[in-house]
Coordinates of C-alpha atoms in Angstrom, one line a residue:
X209 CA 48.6 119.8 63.4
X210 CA 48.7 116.2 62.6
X211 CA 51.7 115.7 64.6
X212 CA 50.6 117.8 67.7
X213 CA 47.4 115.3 68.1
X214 CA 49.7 112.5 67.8
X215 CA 51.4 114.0 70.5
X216 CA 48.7 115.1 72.1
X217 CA 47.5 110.9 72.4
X218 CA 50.3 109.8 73.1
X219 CA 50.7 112.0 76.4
X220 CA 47.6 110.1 77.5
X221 CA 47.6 107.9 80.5
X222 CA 45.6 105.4 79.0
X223 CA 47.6 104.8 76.3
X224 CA 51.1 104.9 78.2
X225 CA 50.4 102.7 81.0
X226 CA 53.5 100.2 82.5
X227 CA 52.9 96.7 84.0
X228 CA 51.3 96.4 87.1
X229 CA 52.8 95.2 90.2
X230 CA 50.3 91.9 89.9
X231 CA 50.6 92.2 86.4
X232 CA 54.6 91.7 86.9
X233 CA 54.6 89.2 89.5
X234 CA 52.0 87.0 87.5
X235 CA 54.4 86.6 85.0
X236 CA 57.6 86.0 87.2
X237 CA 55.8 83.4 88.7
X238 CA 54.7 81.8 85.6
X239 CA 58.4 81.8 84.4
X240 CA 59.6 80.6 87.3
X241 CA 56.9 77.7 87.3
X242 CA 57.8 76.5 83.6
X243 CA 61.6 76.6 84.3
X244 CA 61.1 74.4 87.5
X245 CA 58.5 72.1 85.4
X246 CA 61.8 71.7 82.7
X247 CA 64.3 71.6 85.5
X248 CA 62.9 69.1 87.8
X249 CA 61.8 66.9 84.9
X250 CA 65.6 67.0 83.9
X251 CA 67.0 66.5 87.3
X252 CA 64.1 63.3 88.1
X253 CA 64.1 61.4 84.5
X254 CA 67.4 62.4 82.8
X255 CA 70.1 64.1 84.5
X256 CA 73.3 63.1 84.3
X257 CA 72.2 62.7 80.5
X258 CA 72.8 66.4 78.3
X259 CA 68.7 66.4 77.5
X260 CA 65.7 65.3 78.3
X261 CA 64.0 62.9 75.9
X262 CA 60.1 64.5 76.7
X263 CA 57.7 61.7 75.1
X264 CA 59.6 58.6 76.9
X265 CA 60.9 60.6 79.9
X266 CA 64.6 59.1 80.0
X267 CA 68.1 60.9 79.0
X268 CA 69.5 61.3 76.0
X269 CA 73.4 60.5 75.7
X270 CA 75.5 60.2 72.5
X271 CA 75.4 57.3 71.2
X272 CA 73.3 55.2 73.1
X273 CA 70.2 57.0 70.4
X274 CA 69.4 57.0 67.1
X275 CA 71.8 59.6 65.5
X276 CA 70.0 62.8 64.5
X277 CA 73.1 64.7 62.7
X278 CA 74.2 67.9 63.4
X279 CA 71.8 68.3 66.0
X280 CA 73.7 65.7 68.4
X281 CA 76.5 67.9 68.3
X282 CA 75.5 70.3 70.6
X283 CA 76.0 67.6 73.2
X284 CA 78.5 65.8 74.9
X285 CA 78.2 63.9 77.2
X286 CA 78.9 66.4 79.7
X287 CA 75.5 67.1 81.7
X288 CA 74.6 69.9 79.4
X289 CA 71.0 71.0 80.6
X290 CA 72.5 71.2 84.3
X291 CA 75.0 73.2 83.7
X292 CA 73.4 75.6 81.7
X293 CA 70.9 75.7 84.7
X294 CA 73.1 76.7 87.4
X295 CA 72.6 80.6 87.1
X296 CA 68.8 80.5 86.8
X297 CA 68.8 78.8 90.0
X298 CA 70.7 82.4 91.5
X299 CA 68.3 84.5 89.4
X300 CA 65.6 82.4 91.4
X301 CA 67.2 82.9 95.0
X302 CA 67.3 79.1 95.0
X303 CA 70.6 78.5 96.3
X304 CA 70.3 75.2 97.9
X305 CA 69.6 74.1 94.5
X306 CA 72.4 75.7 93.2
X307 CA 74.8 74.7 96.0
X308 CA 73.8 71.1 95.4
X309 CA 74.1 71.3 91.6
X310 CA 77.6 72.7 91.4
X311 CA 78.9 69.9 93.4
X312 CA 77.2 67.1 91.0
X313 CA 79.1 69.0 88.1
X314 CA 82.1 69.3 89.9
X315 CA 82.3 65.5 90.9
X316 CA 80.2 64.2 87.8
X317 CA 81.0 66.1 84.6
X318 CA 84.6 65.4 82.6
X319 CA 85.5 66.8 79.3
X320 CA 87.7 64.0 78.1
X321 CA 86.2 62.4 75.9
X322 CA 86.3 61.2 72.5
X323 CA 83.8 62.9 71.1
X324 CA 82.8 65.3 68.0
X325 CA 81.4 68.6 69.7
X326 CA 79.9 72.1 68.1
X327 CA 82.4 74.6 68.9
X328 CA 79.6 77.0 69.0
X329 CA 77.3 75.3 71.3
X330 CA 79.7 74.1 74.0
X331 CA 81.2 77.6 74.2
X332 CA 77.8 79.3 74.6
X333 CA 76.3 76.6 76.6
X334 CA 78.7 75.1 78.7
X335 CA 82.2 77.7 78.8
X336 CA 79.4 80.2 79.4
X337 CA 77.4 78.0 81.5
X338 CA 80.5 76.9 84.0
X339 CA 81.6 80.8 83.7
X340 CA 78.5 82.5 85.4
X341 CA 78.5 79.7 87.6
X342 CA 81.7 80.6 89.0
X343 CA 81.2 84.4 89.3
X344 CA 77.9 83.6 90.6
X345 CA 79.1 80.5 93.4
X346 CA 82.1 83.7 94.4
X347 CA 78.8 85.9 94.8
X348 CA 77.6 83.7 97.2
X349 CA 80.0 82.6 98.9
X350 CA 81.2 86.4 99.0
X351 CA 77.8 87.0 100.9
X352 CA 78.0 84.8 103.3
X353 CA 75.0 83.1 102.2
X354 CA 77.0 79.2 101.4
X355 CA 79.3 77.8 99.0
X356 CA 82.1 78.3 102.0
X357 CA 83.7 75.2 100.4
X358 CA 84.4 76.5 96.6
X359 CA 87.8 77.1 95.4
X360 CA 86.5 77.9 91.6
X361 CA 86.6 74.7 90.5
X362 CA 83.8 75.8 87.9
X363 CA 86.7 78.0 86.7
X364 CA 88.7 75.6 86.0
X365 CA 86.4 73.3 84.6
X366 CA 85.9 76.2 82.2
X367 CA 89.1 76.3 81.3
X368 CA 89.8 72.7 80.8
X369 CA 87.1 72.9 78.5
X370 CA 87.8 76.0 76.4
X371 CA 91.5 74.7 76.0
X372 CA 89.5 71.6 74.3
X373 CA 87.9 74.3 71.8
X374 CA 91.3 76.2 71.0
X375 CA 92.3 73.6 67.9
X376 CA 89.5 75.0 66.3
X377 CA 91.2 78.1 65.9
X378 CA 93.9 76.4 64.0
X379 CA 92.6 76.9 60.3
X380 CA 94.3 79.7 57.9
X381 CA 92.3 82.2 58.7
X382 CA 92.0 82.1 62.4
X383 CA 88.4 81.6 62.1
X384 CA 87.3 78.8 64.3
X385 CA 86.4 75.2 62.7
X386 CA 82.6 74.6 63.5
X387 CA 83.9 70.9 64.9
X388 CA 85.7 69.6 67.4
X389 CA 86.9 66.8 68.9
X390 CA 87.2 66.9 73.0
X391 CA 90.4 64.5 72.9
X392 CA 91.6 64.9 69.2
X393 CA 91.4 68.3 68.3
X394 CA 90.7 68.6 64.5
X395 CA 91.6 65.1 64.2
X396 CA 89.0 63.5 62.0
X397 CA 87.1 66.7 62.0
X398 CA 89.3 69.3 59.6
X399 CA 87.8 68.5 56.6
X400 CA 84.2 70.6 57.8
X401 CA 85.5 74.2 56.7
X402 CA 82.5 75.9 56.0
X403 CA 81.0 77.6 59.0
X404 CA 78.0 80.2 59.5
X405 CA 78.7 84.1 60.6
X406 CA 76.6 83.5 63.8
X407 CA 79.4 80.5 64.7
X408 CA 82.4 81.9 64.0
X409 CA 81.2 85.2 66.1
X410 CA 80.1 84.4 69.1
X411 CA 83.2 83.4 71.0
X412 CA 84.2 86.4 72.3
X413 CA 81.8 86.9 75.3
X414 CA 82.8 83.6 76.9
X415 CA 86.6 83.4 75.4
X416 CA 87.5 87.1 76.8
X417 CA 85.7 86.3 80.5
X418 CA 87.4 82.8 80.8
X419 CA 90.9 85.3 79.4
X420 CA 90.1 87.8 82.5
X421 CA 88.8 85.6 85.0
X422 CA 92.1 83.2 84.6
X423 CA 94.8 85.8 83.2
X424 CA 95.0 83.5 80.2
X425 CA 95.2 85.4 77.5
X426 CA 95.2 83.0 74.3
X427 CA 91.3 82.8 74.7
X428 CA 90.5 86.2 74.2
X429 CA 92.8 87.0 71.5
X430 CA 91.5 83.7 69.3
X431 CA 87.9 84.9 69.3
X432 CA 89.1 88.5 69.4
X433 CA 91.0 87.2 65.9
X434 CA 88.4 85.8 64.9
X435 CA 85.8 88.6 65.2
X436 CA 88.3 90.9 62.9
X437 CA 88.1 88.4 60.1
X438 CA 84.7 88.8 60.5
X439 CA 84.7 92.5 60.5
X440 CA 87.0 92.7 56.9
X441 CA 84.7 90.3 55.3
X442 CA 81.6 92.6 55.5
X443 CA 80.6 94.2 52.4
X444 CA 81.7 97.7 52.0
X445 CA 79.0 99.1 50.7
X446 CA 76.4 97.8 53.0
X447 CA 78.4 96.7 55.8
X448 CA 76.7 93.7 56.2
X449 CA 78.3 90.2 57.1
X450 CA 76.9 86.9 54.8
X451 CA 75.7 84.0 56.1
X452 CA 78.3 80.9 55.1
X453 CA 82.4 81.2 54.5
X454 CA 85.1 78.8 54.3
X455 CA 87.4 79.4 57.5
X456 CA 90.5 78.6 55.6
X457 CA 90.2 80.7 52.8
X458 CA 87.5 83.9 54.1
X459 CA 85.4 83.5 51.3
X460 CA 81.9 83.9 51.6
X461 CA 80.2 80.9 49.9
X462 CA 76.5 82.5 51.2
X463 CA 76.1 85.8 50.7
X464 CA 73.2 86.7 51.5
X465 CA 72.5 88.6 54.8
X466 CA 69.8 88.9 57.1
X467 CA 69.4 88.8 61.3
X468 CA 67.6 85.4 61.2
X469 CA 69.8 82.1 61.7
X470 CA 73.4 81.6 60.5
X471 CA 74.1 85.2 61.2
X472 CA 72.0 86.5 64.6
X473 CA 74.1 86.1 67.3
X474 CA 77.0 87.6 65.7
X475 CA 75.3 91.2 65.7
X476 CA 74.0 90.0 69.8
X477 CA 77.8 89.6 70.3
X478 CA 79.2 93.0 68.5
X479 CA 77.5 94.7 71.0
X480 CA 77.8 93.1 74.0
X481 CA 81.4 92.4 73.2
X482 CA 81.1 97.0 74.0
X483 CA 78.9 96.6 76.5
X484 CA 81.3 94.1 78.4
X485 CA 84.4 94.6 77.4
X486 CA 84.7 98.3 76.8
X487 CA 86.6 98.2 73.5
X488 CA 85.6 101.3 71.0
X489 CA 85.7 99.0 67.8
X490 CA 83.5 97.3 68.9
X491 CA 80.3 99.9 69.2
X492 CA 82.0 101.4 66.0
X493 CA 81.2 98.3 64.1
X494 CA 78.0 98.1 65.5
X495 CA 77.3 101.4 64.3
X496 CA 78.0 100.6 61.1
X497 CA 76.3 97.6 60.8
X498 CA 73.1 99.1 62.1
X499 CA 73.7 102.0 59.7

């Protein structure tokens, strides 16, 4: 009887009630009014800096600031905050914008340079970033509705700078270093072997589009490597990944597990990695892990 009231309650329009049509525009219109406050404070005070410094209102590039550690290393020099813009400017309808911003990254943005990068940050930020704004400018264009001009130089962009990332690859293990330099490699940089779960696994969304979108396959199969290592390090009774391990030797140096930081977007990744690619091991693990 308990369980036919709850029923019985939950069947009730007042409590099952979707968003409203205002309800649901309110909030577009809210989101699309704080990413145009970030955006255009970018684009005005800071661009073609990676961030923008908020309090003094001018770009931040590497080393022209105060170090701050590891955190610097998600930038490079390389525009960052525009080009991991460019498909909210689509989502938008803002295409103008969008038009206009692909060419300053085309003309402006180069990856050369001698700089110490996060492997995981430029992947997810700017592979990914110059990859959906290639399928996206081919969209356009494909609609008739501008970019009439592009050749998918976002494309190769992308692959310029994923070929940067490959050295990382290069440690015993085939899981990737969590440093890189864009002109050396692992030059300077091979010494940092410890690397989180989270790191380490999410490559293969970006690595397997940039494989597909320019029939070179040594991207896909690196992260694809790499997400296997992963997969015969979980613990077999719990099927659960840890949080640290050394990329040389597989060990896990933090063992502890959990879907907060070090380890989250490596479950995000197991799944999409199904959802996009289609491969069966890869809703199997899934299914195990959530198990």
């Amino acid at each position: 009887m308990i369980w036919v009231a709850f029923l019985s309650l939950l069947s009730t329009s007042s409590l099952v009630q979707g968003m409203t049509d205002v309800e649901r525009l309110e909030l577009r219109y809210e989101a699309e009014d704080m990413f145009y406050h970030a955006y255009n404070a970018y684009m005005s005070n800071a661009w073609p800096a990676d961030e923008l410094m908020p309090l003094s209102c001018r770009g931040r590039f590497r080393g022209r600031e105060p170090n701050r550690g590891d955190i610097d290393d998600a930038m490079g020099n390389f525009s960052l905050t525009l080009i991991d813009s460019l498909d909210m400017l689509v989502v938008l309808g803002d295409l103008e914008e969008f038009e206009a911003s692909v060419k300053k990254v085309i003309n402006t943005v180069s990856f050369d340079s001698d700089i110490v990068v996060s492997v995981f940050e430029t992947n997810i930020r700017i592979v990914g970033g110059l990859l959906s704004g290639h399928v996206l400018a081919e969209l356009v264009q494909a609609k008739q509705k501008g970019m009439s001009w592009y050749r998918g130089e976002l494309l190769n962009m992308a692959i310029d700078c994923g070929t940067r990332l490959l050295p990382a690859f290069n440690s015993t293990t085939g899981l990737p270093y969590p440093r890189v330099n864009l002109r050396t490699g692992l030059q300077g940089v091979n010494s940092i072997q410890l690397t989180c779960t989270a790191c380490a696994g999410s490559m293969i969304l970006e690595f397997a589009a940039l494989s597909r979108l320019s029939g070179e396959k040594i991207f896909e199969e690196k992260a694809s490597k790499a997400m296997d290592v992963l997969w015969s390090a979980r613990h077999r009774q719990s099927n659960l990944v840890g949080n640290v391990l050394n990329v040389n030797t597989g060990d896990w140096v933090r063992r502890d597990s959990g879907v907060g930081a070090g380890i989250d977007s490596y479950y995000e990744y197991v799944a999409k990695a199904y959802v996009l690619l289609g491969e069966d091991k890869y809703l199997e693990r899934w299914n195990s892990h959530y198990s």
